[in-house]
CSV table of C-alpha atoms in Angstrom, one decimal:
chain,number,residue,atom,x,y,z
A,1,MET,CA,-15.7,-1.1,13.7
A,2,ALA,CA,-14.2,-1.9,17.3
A,3,ASP,CA,-12.2,-4.6,16.0
A,4,ILE,CA,-10.0,-2.6,13.7
A,5,PRO,CA,-6.8,-0.7,14.9
A,6,LYS,CA,-7.1,3.0,15.6
A,7,GLU,CA,-4.1,3.3,13.5
A,8,ILE,CA,-5.9,1.5,10.9
A,9,GLN,CA,-8.4,3.6,11.2
A,10,LYS,CA,-6.9,6.6,11.1
A,11,LYS,CA,-4.9,5.7,7.8
A,12,TYR,CA,-8.1,5.5,6.5
A,13,GLU,CA,-10.0,8.7,7.4
A,14,LYS,CA,-6.7,10.3,6.4
A,15,LEU,CA,-6.8,9.0,2.4
A,16,LYS,CA,-10.2,9.9,2.7
A,17,GLU,CA,-9.1,13.3,3.3
A,18,ALA,CA,-6.4,13.4,0.8
A,19,ILE,CA,-8.2,11.9,-2.2
A,20,SER,CA,-11.0,13.8,-1.9
A,21,ARG,CA,-8.7,17.1,-1.1
A,22,HIS,CA,-6.5,16.2,-4.4
A,23,GLY,CA,-10.0,15.2,-6.3
A,24,HIS,CA,-11.2,18.7,-5.7
A,25,PHE,CA,-8.0,20.5,-7.2
A,26,TYR,CA,-8.1,18.0,-10.1
A,27,TYR,CA,-11.8,18.2,-10.9
A,28,VAL,CA,-13.7,21.9,-9.5
A,29,LEU,CA,-9.7,24.0,-10.1
A,30,ASP,CA,-8.3,22.0,-12.6
A,31,ALA,CA,-5.1,22.6,-11.0
A,32,PRO,CA,-3.9,19.4,-9.8
A,33,GLU,CA,-1.0,19.1,-7.0
A,34,ILE,CA,-0.3,16.2,-7.8
A,35,THR,CA,0.3,13.5,-10.6
A,36,ASP,CA,-2.4,10.9,-11.9
A,37,GLU,CA,0.1,7.8,-10.6
A,38,ALA,CA,0.1,9.8,-7.0
A,39,TYR,CA,-3.8,10.2,-7.0
A,40,ASP,CA,-3.9,6.3,-8.4
A,41,SER,CA,-1.8,5.0,-5.6
A,42,LEU,CA,-3.7,6.8,-3.4
A,43,MET,CA,-7.4,4.9,-4.4
A,44,ARG,CA,-5.6,1.7,-4.4
A,45,GLU,CA,-4.0,1.9,-1.2
A,46,LEU,CA,-7.8,2.7,0.0
A,47,GLU,CA,-9.4,-0.2,-2.2
A,48,ALA,CA,-6.7,-2.5,-0.2
A,49,LEU,CA,-7.9,-1.6,3.5
A,50,GLU,CA,-11.4,-1.6,2.3
A,51,LEU,CA,-10.6,-5.1,1.0
A,52,GLU,CA,-8.6,-5.9,3.9
A,53,TYR,CA,-11.5,-4.1,6.6
A,54,PRO,CA,-14.7,-3.9,4.4
A,55,ALA,CA,-16.6,-2.2,8.0
A,56,LEU,CA,-14.6,0.8,7.0
A,57,ILE,CA,-16.8,1.4,4.4
A,58,THR,CA,-18.9,3.7,4.7
A,59,SER,CA,-21.2,6.1,1.7
A,60,ASP,CA,-18.8,9.0,1.2
A,61,SER,CA,-15.9,7.0,0.8
A,62,PRO,CA,-14.4,7.7,-2.5
A,63,THR,CA,-14.6,4.2,-4.1
A,64,GLN,CA,-17.9,4.0,-3.6
């Protein structure tokens, strides 16, 4: 990941964490904190980063 800017790596990790957290609130606790549209927007943003920087993709990514 040396070729990927640090700010992109940080953004990617923050998105993964946010999606995981909101998924837990939605699916496990049945108490969503954000709208479906906001969740979908986070997922699209993550997918766009993975498309632009495939080296970011890990097995624990919400897109996998």
